[in-house]
XYZ file of C-alpha atoms in Angstrom:
722
model
C 48.169 16.257 -6.291
C 45.056 15.060 -4.527
C 44.839 15.440 -0.794
C 44.979 12.339 1.368
C 41.689 11.134 2.689
C 40.605 8.982 5.573
C 42.261 5.658 5.215
C 41.325 2.235 6.379
C 43.408 0.051 8.652
C 45.279 -1.431 5.740
C 46.606 1.909 4.572
C 47.471 3.842 7.694
C 50.594 5.957 7.533
C 53.500 3.678 8.343
C 54.725 5.519 11.415
C 51.253 5.791 12.897
C 50.245 2.224 12.229
C 53.475 0.829 13.685
C 53.394 3.049 16.747
C 49.715 2.864 17.560
C 48.677 -0.596 16.466
C 50.799 -3.699 16.639
C 48.632 -6.040 14.560
C 50.353 -7.222 11.395
C 47.032 -6.862 9.565
C 47.111 -3.126 10.131
C 50.472 -2.431 8.552
C 50.690 0.181 5.904
C 50.909 -0.835 2.270
C 52.062 1.782 -0.242
C 49.963 2.317 -3.344
C 52.775 0.936 -5.470
C 52.424 -2.495 -3.871
C 51.980 -5.191 -6.544
C 48.273 -5.849 -7.050
C 46.869 -9.295 -6.542
C 43.767 -11.067 -5.304
C 43.785 -11.367 -1.547
C 42.791 -14.893 -0.640
C 41.445 -15.699 2.803
C 44.383 -17.958 3.509
C 46.715 -14.954 3.216
C 44.655 -12.711 5.453
C 45.364 -11.900 9.034
C 42.468 -12.444 11.443
C 39.478 -10.403 10.423
C 39.359 -7.000 12.046
C 36.618 -6.296 14.501
C 34.260 -3.430 13.830
C 35.735 -1.516 16.749
C 39.331 -1.822 15.566
C 38.275 -0.934 12.016
C 36.641 2.271 13.201
C 39.516 3.025 15.586
C 41.919 2.794 12.679
C 39.795 5.246 10.719
C 39.851 7.748 13.590
C 43.626 7.453 13.930
C 44.152 7.997 10.222
C 41.858 11.024 10.295
C 43.968 12.480 13.099
C 47.117 11.811 11.096
C 45.663 13.530 8.042
C 44.720 16.543 10.154
C 48.297 16.840 11.447
C 49.878 16.352 8.026
C 51.347 19.358 6.204
C 48.780 21.402 4.339
C 48.205 20.074 0.839
C 45.966 20.955 -2.045
C 42.328 20.899 -0.866
C 39.761 18.492 -2.245
C 38.118 19.391 -5.518
C 34.463 20.247 -4.905
C 33.365 21.692 -8.275
C 32.786 19.356 -11.215
C 34.092 21.977 -13.643
C 37.435 21.919 -11.826
C 37.842 18.233 -12.696
C 37.789 19.201 -16.364
C 40.000 22.244 -15.825
C 42.675 20.139 -14.145
C 42.498 17.499 -16.859
C 41.241 14.792 -14.513
C 37.935 14.014 -16.251
C 37.013 14.156 -19.949
C 35.025 17.267 -20.973
C 32.153 15.203 -22.410
C 31.463 13.656 -19.008
C 31.517 17.054 -17.313
C 29.158 18.469 -19.969
C 26.690 15.698 -19.140
C 26.967 16.566 -15.437
C 26.350 20.233 -16.237
C 23.315 19.320 -18.364
C 21.892 17.585 -15.289
C 22.034 20.903 -13.446
C 24.788 19.801 -11.057
C 27.774 22.013 -10.313
C 28.923 21.379 -6.742
C 29.789 17.969 -5.315
C 28.283 16.570 -2.148
C 30.647 15.464 0.625
C 30.369 11.864 -0.546
C 31.110 12.827 -4.138
C 34.076 15.078 -3.384
C 35.775 12.482 -1.207
C 34.992 9.371 -3.243
C 35.681 10.939 -6.668
C 38.993 12.450 -5.598
C 40.128 9.154 -4.098
C 38.804 6.871 -6.838
C 40.544 8.915 -9.539
C 43.844 7.918 -7.940
C 43.092 4.302 -8.840
C 42.907 2.971 -5.285
C 40.460 0.338 -4.117
C 38.038 1.956 -1.715
C 35.243 1.343 0.757
C 33.023 4.339 1.422
C 30.620 4.543 4.325
C 27.835 6.743 3.058
C 24.114 7.028 3.555
C 21.711 6.674 0.655
C 20.463 9.891 -0.879
C 23.866 11.591 -0.619
C 24.847 11.405 -4.286
C 27.103 8.377 -3.994
C 25.931 6.978 -7.346
C 27.712 9.741 -9.248
C 30.549 9.284 -6.769
C 31.437 5.922 -8.278
C 30.058 6.347 -11.816
C 32.152 9.362 -12.776
C 35.585 7.831 -11.949
C 34.454 4.594 -13.578
C 33.571 6.296 -16.873
C 36.793 8.287 -16.853
C 38.790 5.077 -16.370
C 36.999 3.427 -19.317
C 37.530 6.420 -21.620
C 41.172 6.743 -20.602
C 41.762 3.133 -21.662
C 39.577 3.456 -24.791
C 39.894 6.997 -26.214
C 37.594 6.117 -29.121
C 34.696 5.884 -26.629
C 35.032 9.547 -25.671
C 32.801 10.554 -28.588
C 29.197 9.475 -29.131
C 28.580 7.291 -32.169
C 26.176 9.011 -34.533
C 24.017 7.559 -37.277
C 24.352 9.035 -40.813
C 22.382 12.280 -41.272
C 20.664 11.297 -44.565
C 17.216 9.849 -43.911
C 17.796 7.107 -46.505
C 21.095 6.062 -45.007
C 19.713 6.546 -41.499
C 17.011 3.929 -42.166
C 19.557 1.573 -43.679
C 21.831 2.172 -40.695
C 19.039 1.388 -38.231
C 18.119 -1.801 -40.102
C 21.757 -2.820 -40.103
C 22.024 -2.119 -36.375
C 18.899 -4.161 -35.726
C 20.309 -7.353 -37.192
C 24.017 -6.857 -36.549
C 25.770 -7.944 -33.399
C 28.300 -5.982 -31.377
C 30.408 -8.215 -29.153
C 30.094 -7.047 -25.541
C 33.271 -5.545 -24.135
C 32.363 -5.336 -20.461
C 34.831 -3.064 -18.707
C 32.821 -2.217 -15.594
C 30.334 -4.136 -13.457
C 28.093 -2.553 -10.821
C 26.255 -4.901 -8.442
C 23.100 -3.758 -6.659
C 20.979 -5.684 -4.121
C 17.640 -4.867 -5.799
C 16.243 -4.531 -9.295
C 14.915 -1.044 -8.637
C 18.257 0.256 -7.423
C 20.024 -1.351 -10.391
C 17.646 0.353 -12.814
C 18.086 3.632 -10.958
C 21.887 3.373 -11.243
C 21.599 2.541 -14.948
C 19.465 5.638 -15.550
C 22.129 7.832 -13.924
C 24.887 6.081 -15.875
C 23.120 6.659 -19.208
C 22.791 10.359 -18.412
C 26.531 10.579 -17.777
C 27.390 8.655 -20.966
C 25.009 10.605 -23.223
C 27.887 12.409 -24.955
C 30.197 9.393 -25.124
C 30.255 6.045 -26.872
C 30.032 4.075 -23.618
C 27.067 1.668 -23.635
C 25.231 0.815 -20.404
C 23.146 -2.356 -20.009
C 21.247 -3.966 -17.121
C 20.859 -7.580 -16.044
C 18.272 -7.980 -13.304
C 15.820 -10.578 -12.116
C 12.173 -10.272 -13.096
C 13.093 -9.698 -16.743
C 13.464 -12.196 -19.559
C 17.018 -13.447 -19.715
C 16.911 -14.140 -23.454
C 15.728 -10.637 -24.344
C 18.410 -9.088 -22.177
C 21.112 -11.197 -23.813
C 19.908 -10.271 -27.297
C 20.032 -6.582 -26.371
C 23.573 -6.928 -25.031
C 24.730 -8.775 -28.154
C 22.956 -6.371 -30.516
C 24.024 -3.093 -28.907
C 27.185 -4.109 -27.094
C 28.005 -3.410 -23.466
C 30.750 -1.542 -21.647
C 29.035 -1.047 -18.278
C 26.818 -3.797 -16.859
C 24.582 -2.928 -13.898
C 23.212 -6.119 -12.379
C 21.691 -7.901 -9.432
C 23.786 -10.760 -7.982
C 21.520 -13.623 -9.019
C 21.153 -12.666 -12.678
C 24.836 -11.691 -12.998
C 25.978 -15.033 -11.614
C 23.565 -16.770 -13.977
C 25.007 -14.965 -17.004
C 28.659 -15.378 -16.089
C 28.300 -19.079 -15.261
C 26.286 -19.859 -18.415
C 28.772 -20.966 -21.113
C 26.202 -20.205 -23.828
C 25.378 -16.647 -22.726
C 28.438 -15.103 -24.341
C 28.725 -12.690 -21.410
C 32.287 -12.545 -20.131
C 34.467 -9.749 -18.825
C 38.070 -10.451 -19.870
C 38.880 -6.714 -19.922
C 37.192 -5.765 -16.648
C 38.700 -2.600 -15.167
C 36.125 -1.496 -12.621
C 34.045 -3.463 -10.103
C 31.513 -1.797 -7.776
C 29.371 -3.250 -4.997
C 26.690 -0.768 -3.971
C 24.824 -1.183 -0.667
C 27.334 -3.842 0.412
C 25.725 -4.302 3.820
C 22.372 -5.017 2.238
C 23.931 -7.421 -0.264
C 25.172 -9.437 2.691
C 21.926 -9.042 4.659
C 20.104 -10.571 1.699
C 22.404 -13.607 1.777
C 24.387 -12.846 -1.384
C 27.839 -13.586 0.048
C 28.114 -16.894 -1.806
C 26.941 -15.326 -5.079
C 29.458 -12.496 -4.696
C 32.241 -15.009 -4.109
C 31.209 -17.049 -7.152
C 30.915 -13.933 -9.319
C 34.446 -12.868 -8.460
C 35.669 -16.363 -9.275
C 34.256 -15.873 -12.799
C 36.175 -12.623 -13.294
C 39.728 -12.491 -14.662
C 42.495 -12.904 -12.095
C 43.993 -9.634 -10.958
C 47.480 -10.912 -11.676
C 46.452 -10.946 -15.341
C 44.007 -8.029 -15.577
C 44.177 -5.351 -12.916
C 40.894 -3.820 -11.804
C 39.757 -1.223 -9.326
C 37.149 -2.292 -6.772
C 34.847 0.075 -4.900
C 32.378 -0.744 -2.142
C 29.701 1.547 -0.749
C 27.869 0.732 2.459
C 25.658 2.632 4.894
C 27.035 0.592 7.798
C 30.254 -1.341 8.346
C 29.392 -4.448 10.383
C 31.755 -7.396 10.714
C 30.245 -9.121 7.663
C 31.160 -6.146 5.481
C 34.673 -6.071 6.939
C 35.031 -9.728 6.025
C 34.023 -8.934 2.450
C 36.416 -5.968 2.400
C 39.368 -8.083 3.468
C 38.504 -10.731 0.908
C 37.856 -8.367 -2.005
C 39.900 -5.169 -1.823
C 43.620 -4.876 -2.535
C 46.158 -3.929 0.126
C 46.322 -0.175 0.382
C 42.579 0.255 -0.001
C 41.121 3.534 1.200
C 38.361 4.046 3.747
C 36.203 7.102 3.043
C 33.746 7.920 5.783
C 31.189 10.647 5.242
C 29.027 9.700 8.222
C 30.267 11.654 11.222
C 30.572 9.724 14.447
C 28.631 12.365 16.339
C 26.014 12.766 13.598
C 22.547 11.896 14.797
C 21.112 9.100 12.625
C 17.805 9.541 10.839
C 15.929 7.133 13.113
C 16.841 9.305 16.119
C 16.279 12.635 14.395
C 12.952 12.070 12.615
C 9.783 12.407 14.761
C 8.153 9.001 15.170
C 4.686 8.118 16.419
C 2.970 4.832 17.218
C -0.760 4.155 17.044
C -2.049 1.034 18.814
C -5.454 -0.068 17.553
C -7.464 -3.275 17.158
C -6.591 -4.921 13.867
C -10.099 -4.375 12.516
C -9.458 -0.599 12.675
C -6.046 -0.557 10.966
C -7.357 0.380 7.509
C -9.594 3.150 8.849
C -6.708 4.526 10.935
C -4.531 4.678 7.821
C -7.284 6.358 5.804
C -7.855 8.945 8.537
C -4.121 9.699 8.785
C -3.809 10.178 5.023
C -6.928 12.305 4.625
C -6.053 14.590 7.526
C -2.641 15.320 6.031
C -4.149 15.907 2.591
C -6.595 18.336 4.184
C -3.698 20.244 5.765
C -2.173 20.572 2.284
C -5.453 21.936 0.919
C -5.327 24.591 3.630
C -1.813 25.532 2.562
C -0.039 23.963 5.538
C 3.067 21.812 5.383
C 4.885 20.212 2.468
C 2.923 18.251 -0.164
C 1.958 14.893 1.341
C 4.109 12.095 -0.058
C 4.066 8.803 1.828
C 5.487 5.311 1.623
C 3.330 2.718 3.386
C 5.356 -0.374 4.284
C 3.529 -3.675 4.726
C 5.139 -6.870 5.961
C 3.733 -9.446 3.548
C 3.459 -9.477 -0.210
C -0.184 -10.580 -0.205
C -1.111 -7.798 2.194
C 0.596 -5.262 -0.076
C -1.752 -6.397 -2.841
C -4.793 -5.987 -0.589
C -3.833 -2.509 0.640
C -2.981 -1.329 -2.862
C -6.209 -2.754 -4.308
C -8.246 -1.214 -1.478
C -6.797 2.288 -1.743
C -6.958 2.233 -5.522
C -10.720 1.955 -5.007
C -10.493 5.100 -2.847
C -8.620 7.283 -5.331
C -11.478 9.774 -5.488
C -11.327 10.269 -1.714
C -7.524 10.635 -1.865
C -7.290 13.345 -4.508
C -4.910 14.877 -5.482
C -2.643 12.034 -4.342
C -1.742 9.295 -6.816
C -1.618 5.690 -5.575
C 1.130 3.207 -6.481
C 2.181 -0.262 -5.397
C 5.478 -2.159 -5.558
C 6.212 -5.718 -4.487
C 8.544 -8.511 -5.531
C 6.048 -10.440 -7.684
C 5.464 -7.560 -10.081
C 7.087 -7.609 -13.486
C 10.230 -5.526 -13.463
C 8.833 -3.104 -16.017
C 5.760 -2.461 -13.861
C 7.877 -1.997 -10.743
C 10.137 0.467 -12.500
C 7.229 2.486 -13.900
C 5.635 2.686 -10.453
C 8.928 3.760 -8.854
C 9.597 6.388 -11.528
C 6.064 7.784 -11.313
C 6.130 7.965 -7.519
C 9.541 9.615 -7.640
C 8.267 12.275 -10.044
C 4.916 12.964 -8.341
C 4.581 15.778 -5.839
C 1.670 14.226 -3.901
C 1.497 10.437 -3.876
C 1.154 7.282 -1.791
C 3.278 4.188 -2.405
C 2.289 0.823 -0.901
C 5.405 -1.297 -0.754
C 7.123 -4.329 0.643
C 10.738 -4.008 1.781
C 12.033 -3.944 -1.808
C 12.141 -0.126 -1.569
C 13.448 0.123 2.000
C 17.141 0.340 1.084
C 19.036 2.172 -1.604
C 16.047 3.602 -3.469
C 16.114 7.379 -3.680
C 12.631 8.884 -3.487
C 12.839 12.652 -3.009
C 10.542 14.693 -0.764
C 8.947 11.792 1.140
C 7.147 13.423 4.074
C 5.758 10.310 5.787
C 6.891 6.732 6.255
C 3.995 4.656 7.589
C 4.565 1.085 8.753
C 1.582 -1.238 9.121
C 2.556 -3.672 11.857
C 5.952 -4.280 13.427
C 8.652 -5.348 10.965
C 10.392 -8.645 11.652
C 13.749 -7.045 12.376
C 14.681 -3.838 14.140
C 17.000 -2.983 11.226
C 14.039 -3.120 8.841
C 12.252 -0.468 10.884
C 15.334 1.761 10.856
C 15.907 1.469 7.115
C 12.248 2.153 6.378
C 12.251 5.306 8.499
C 15.368 6.349 6.595
C 13.264 6.913 3.462
C 12.128 10.244 4.924
C 13.949 13.199 6.457
C 16.489 13.072 3.615
C 18.635 15.786 2.065
C 18.041 18.055 5.052
C 14.243 18.006 4.668
C 11.892 17.193 7.495
C 9.779 14.069 7.612
C 8.026 11.852 10.116
C 7.526 8.174 10.787
C 4.285 6.466 11.820
C 3.834 2.949 13.155
C 0.306 1.489 13.211
C 0.223 -1.788 15.126
C -2.499 -4.109 16.442
C -2.928 -4.401 20.186
C -1.330 -7.854 20.349
C 1.993 -6.386 19.144
C 2.145 -3.711 21.835
C 4.424 -5.630 24.199
C 6.706 -6.643 21.327
C 6.989 -2.971 20.350
C 8.448 -2.136 23.749
C 10.928 -4.987 23.428
C 12.032 -4.585 19.800
C 12.156 -0.785 19.506
C 12.574 0.171 23.151
C 15.374 2.753 22.786
C 13.975 4.635 19.784
C 12.213 7.999 20.224
C 8.743 6.677 19.410
C 5.849 8.560 20.990
C 2.377 7.115 21.519
C -0.246 8.950 19.468
C -3.936 9.148 20.365
C -4.991 11.868 17.934
C -6.717 9.542 15.445
C -10.362 9.041 16.375
C -10.777 5.748 14.512
C -8.065 3.921 16.465
C -10.150 2.811 19.457
C -13.608 2.757 17.879
C -15.700 -0.226 18.937
C -17.320 -2.647 16.551
C -20.841 -1.320 17.086
C -21.885 1.577 14.865
C -24.248 3.060 17.449
C -22.722 5.952 19.309
C -19.835 6.422 16.884
C -18.863 9.954 15.980
C -20.086 10.808 12.465
C -16.512 11.228 11.238
C -15.493 7.783 12.530
C -18.619 6.150 11.131
C -17.907 7.727 7.743
C -14.335 6.397 7.670
C -15.546 2.915 8.607
C -18.314 2.898 6.015
C -15.864 4.045 3.330
C -13.472 1.192 4.096
C -16.214 -1.459 4.289
C -17.712 -0.380 0.977
C -14.303 -0.370 -0.695
C -13.581 -3.893 0.533
C -16.655 -5.125 -1.318
C -14.806 -4.263 -4.546
C -11.460 -5.823 -3.573
C -10.522 -9.139 -5.175
C -11.808 -11.754 -2.672
C -9.016 -14.165 -3.576
C -6.427 -11.606 -2.475
C -8.333 -10.940 0.739
C -8.557 -14.581 1.804
C -4.956 -15.267 0.757
C -3.700 -12.384 2.872
C -5.341 -13.874 5.976
C -2.902 -16.775 6.118
C 0.076 -14.595 5.221
C -0.705 -12.301 8.160
C 0.079 -15.093 10.596
C 3.670 -15.065 9.407
C 3.764 -11.293 9.006
C 2.796 -10.282 12.531
C 5.093 -10.296 15.555
C 2.895 -11.138 18.549
C 4.540 -11.254 21.956
C 4.885 -14.591 23.703
C 1.435 -15.790 24.715
C -0.356 -13.272 22.485
C -0.972 -15.563 19.513
C -4.493 -16.348 20.707
C -5.290 -12.642 20.823
C -3.883 -12.360 17.307
C -6.374 -14.968 16.064
C -9.285 -13.189 17.755
C -8.324 -9.879 16.150
C -7.761 -11.462 12.740
C -11.211 -13.059 12.925
C -12.740 -9.707 13.843
C -10.953 -8.114 10.887
C -12.302 -10.757 8.508
C -15.895 -10.440 9.715
C -16.315 -6.781 10.646
C -13.991 -5.070 8.145
C -13.673 -7.424 5.200
C -17.349 -8.342 5.471
C -16.870 -12.125 5.335
C -19.498 -14.370 6.942
C -16.764 -16.279 8.776
C -12.955 -16.329 9.020
C -11.160 -17.795 5.985
C -10.512 -21.514 5.974
C -7.179 -22.845 7.278
C -6.529 -26.514 6.590
C -5.922 -28.733 9.645
C -2.415 -29.674 8.515
C -1.530 -26.032 7.855
C -2.941 -25.013 11.231
C -0.743 -27.623 12.877
C 2.364 -26.457 10.993
C 1.715 -22.884 12.088
C 1.164 -23.911 15.693
C -2.488 -22.874 15.600
C -4.140 -26.236 16.079
C -4.582 -25.726 19.835
C -5.955 -22.209 19.548
C -9.608 -21.224 19.633
C -11.305 -19.610 16.676
C -9.419 -21.399 13.890
C -11.737 -22.189 10.989
C -10.442 -25.613 9.984
C -13.802 -26.608 8.511
C -14.507 -23.579 6.386
C -17.989 -22.967 5.050
C -18.065 -26.549 3.857
C -19.445 -27.467 7.261
C -21.268 -24.499 8.737
C -21.916 -24.580 12.439
C -25.500 -24.673 13.612
C -24.978 -21.338 15.355
C -22.686 -18.356 15.152
C -21.181 -16.481 18.015
C -22.417 -12.994 18.711
C -19.285 -10.934 19.291
C -19.423 -8.300 21.991
C -16.749 -5.689 22.656
C -15.586 -3.856 25.718
C -13.918 -0.477 25.023
C -12.058 -0.729 28.339
C -10.442 -4.009 27.340
C -7.062 -3.351 25.622
C -7.983 -5.921 23.013
C -11.598 -4.784 22.813
C -12.940 -8.293 23.319
C -15.417 -9.490 25.940
C -16.083 -13.107 26.711
C -18.025 -14.351 23.700
C -21.678 -15.166 24.083
C -23.649 -17.625 22.018
C -26.808 -16.890 20.127
C -30.040 -17.802 21.891
C -30.810 -21.492 21.749
C -27.352 -22.464 20.573
C -25.163 -25.124 22.091
C -21.852 -23.350 21.529
C -19.918 -20.656 19.738
C -18.421 -20.740 16.286
C -15.210 -18.718 16.522
C -14.575 -18.184 20.200
C -13.130 -19.788 23.240
C -15.744 -22.532 23.622
C -15.686 -25.199 20.924
C -18.955 -27.057 21.322
C -20.659 -26.612 18.008
C -17.624 -24.852 16.550
C -14.560 -26.013 14.607
C -13.235 -28.654 16.957
C -14.056 -30.868 19.908
C -17.482 -32.441 20.536
C -19.949 -31.079 18.004
C -23.122 -32.977 18.792
C -25.166 -29.791 18.611
C -24.072 -28.848 15.124
C -22.090 -30.289 12.265
C -18.352 -29.793 12.562
C -15.064 -31.190 11.370
C -14.274 -33.936 13.836
C -15.482 -35.794 16.881
C -18.987 -37.199 17.397
C -21.379 -35.666 14.885
C -24.559 -37.570 15.586
C -26.689 -34.463 15.259
C -25.636 -33.512 11.761
C -23.641 -34.590 8.763
C -19.915 -34.096 9.005
C -16.575 -35.225 7.692
C -15.944 -38.302 9.782
C -17.213 -40.432 12.636
C -20.787 -41.670 13.047
C -23.083 -39.840 10.650
C -26.299 -41.746 11.145
C -28.377 -38.600 10.942
C -27.195 -37.485 7.541
C -24.962 -38.249 4.616
C -21.268 -37.589 5.026
C -17.824 -38.616 3.917
C -17.052 -41.657 6.031
C -18.334 -43.868 8.806
C -21.847 -45.296 8.767
C -23.802 -43.708 5.916
C -27.166 -45.356 6.353
C -28.746 -42.395 4.615
C -27.784 -44.131 1.380
C -28.251 -42.118 -1.779
C -26.427 -38.798 -1.433
C -28.521 -36.780 -3.842
C -30.762 -35.394 -1.163
C -28.570 -35.602 1.915
C -25.186 -34.545 0.635
C -22.057 -36.565 0.357
C -18.849 -36.708 -1.597
C -19.990 -37.438 -5.137
C -22.929 -37.497 -7.468
C -25.213 -34.649 -8.364
C -25.181 -32.202 -5.439
C -27.470 -29.480 -6.638
C -29.510 -29.778 -3.498
C -26.548 -29.127 -1.163
C -25.661 -30.991 2.007
C -22.706 -33.170 2.876
C -19.306 -31.726 2.178
C -20.587 -28.149 1.777
C -22.821 -29.088 -1.092
C -20.397 -31.494 -2.659
C -16.853 -31.875 -3.857
C -17.377 -32.020 -7.603
C -19.947 -31.696 -10.316
C -22.294 -28.749 -10.475
C -22.674 -26.807 -7.212
C -24.950 -23.949 -8.096
C -26.920 -23.982 -4.859
C -24.530 -25.477 -2.366
C -21.249 -24.598 -0.830
C -18.204 -26.475 -1.965
C -14.566 -26.359 -2.815
C -14.605 -25.884 -6.593
C -16.744 -25.520 -9.673
C -19.499 -22.969 -10.165
C -20.525 -21.597 -6.759
C -22.946 -18.879 -7.671
C -25.046 -19.678 -4.672
C -22.278 -19.135 -2.119
C -19.249 -21.198 -3.032
C -16.034 -21.148 -1.087
C -12.556 -21.584 -2.463
C -12.650 -21.676 -6.248
C -14.758 -21.294 -9.328
C -17.316 -18.568 -9.760
C -18.031 -16.558 -6.569
C -20.490 -13.962 -7.743
C -22.386 -13.826 -4.448
C -19.529 -14.623 -2.112
C -18.748 -11.155 -0.828
């Protein structure tokens, strides 16, 4: 009764597949073929992406030439009228205000109701969640008619309380009949929310099992309430199924869905997916329908298809071959600026768009700001939370992988519901998450992979609405931008006044000076631990071109001093510097403020220099610079003019070598008692030595722990640090 759809290579019409393609792997298999698990040993060589797509085109041509049949159902009410879906499910759909199916829904629902295994190539934000949930629920209700009606508590208040108490302590054995696997916690929770809406008028119970939540509490909820549909992330699902004491099994499994299959494989879940399927009942014993949804169909996905789906599986493609992808359709702009200006550039971009909204221009500003490292997400979120008054009426949210799942979900739900908002996020929201009406995607720094950039940009310009992408990168990533994203329609933007502002405040336009002052003042209220921790994470988060790592260090140092307001760049241990390949670079603070140089470099800037940096000059009377290219008196080399970390330190106390002039850590310590000249132990209230000491009370000296109210460094109380 249902019209044939686009079919994959394994289900081409027999005449077409035999005539057009000679590979045995592409032979047709009728839907009545006995169902069994396809093991890799029984598979023909894995199809290439090209042959897979060629097969789809051939089958589409065959379907077009086939005799006219009943058209696809496109109205949800028609599914009820034709007796294909239970009325209670359709009533829930109607209550959600949905009447007409999207292309993805009409094709996937019609095909899935036939009982075929299926892979659907569909973009996120096209309604595919309902596309697999509705057939799944209908299959469960068809096998369990008693679940078609919602279970109601007794109406009497007395009996209602007794019923609730009974439910609280009773256990309902889970009867898992459907499993949906999602690559991220947020997407799993989003799917579960949709599933609960669809099951509101039925007795089907939906549960989640995701990382970031307490396993024991989740198990108790499943055992107490029961479970028919389990929406899970791969790691937690494998943990539950492989734990003999969890009590979570699926002997009656009828429906198995892998959403965002390409991302599941990108995240390295292939082994988990294989192990999960090994824990499920064999198909020879319990038949199940398997559905896969994927935005792209690379060779890794094809491998999973051939290993997972039954012969005769269907290929539903809703992405037209000639359809222009989002990352080619959405306007994209790149701003190249010294790293010290990145926060002011972002603030200017946000405030200018908010001002346009106040004047009644454009759609309400709703932006996702993607940041490459978790620690930097914390810093940006903390910083812009301090600027909420300047950002009104926009709300500010943050999401990253170290947040508790409940906090992440609340932030995602609030951002989704808000009309004007800013979300600072790591890549956990870059795929699969559906955030409506996002007008701007802003990326701070180049992502590690080209695909990450594309998926991030795909968060805007959705559902036919316009959006735009912005990329704000430091100058040392400019060459890498041309290499990594060379064929994308990215236009250079010079409209933001703060981008090329020099470090000196004199001569700055009032608007630029105001932006800079706002950012600097806000940084004084940001958690200093997060700021210093983000410094090291940046080294792994940036993508400098070959030979540009030295420029990266210069710009990071400028950021720390001129934007964060630190007296010197954060400390990087010598061993860590060596591991990161920084030990031969200038400007690395491997001594920290435990061993302050006798002088500090005065940094001068040249606006005509693409990196904004002139040759550093030393302060009058100094013997060398602290952070720059010369190392005499700095953090390495010969430091006779000022205490340092290594080498000959005859002029001042240090960490090693000959320290005849002052107490130190090793070597000749003829200064004797360390109380007045610093050292490694004893009472160090007077300072000196290893930054004022290594232990004890350090109220007036710099150190590594304890109470550092007078200017401590890496731990303890830092009241006067920033």
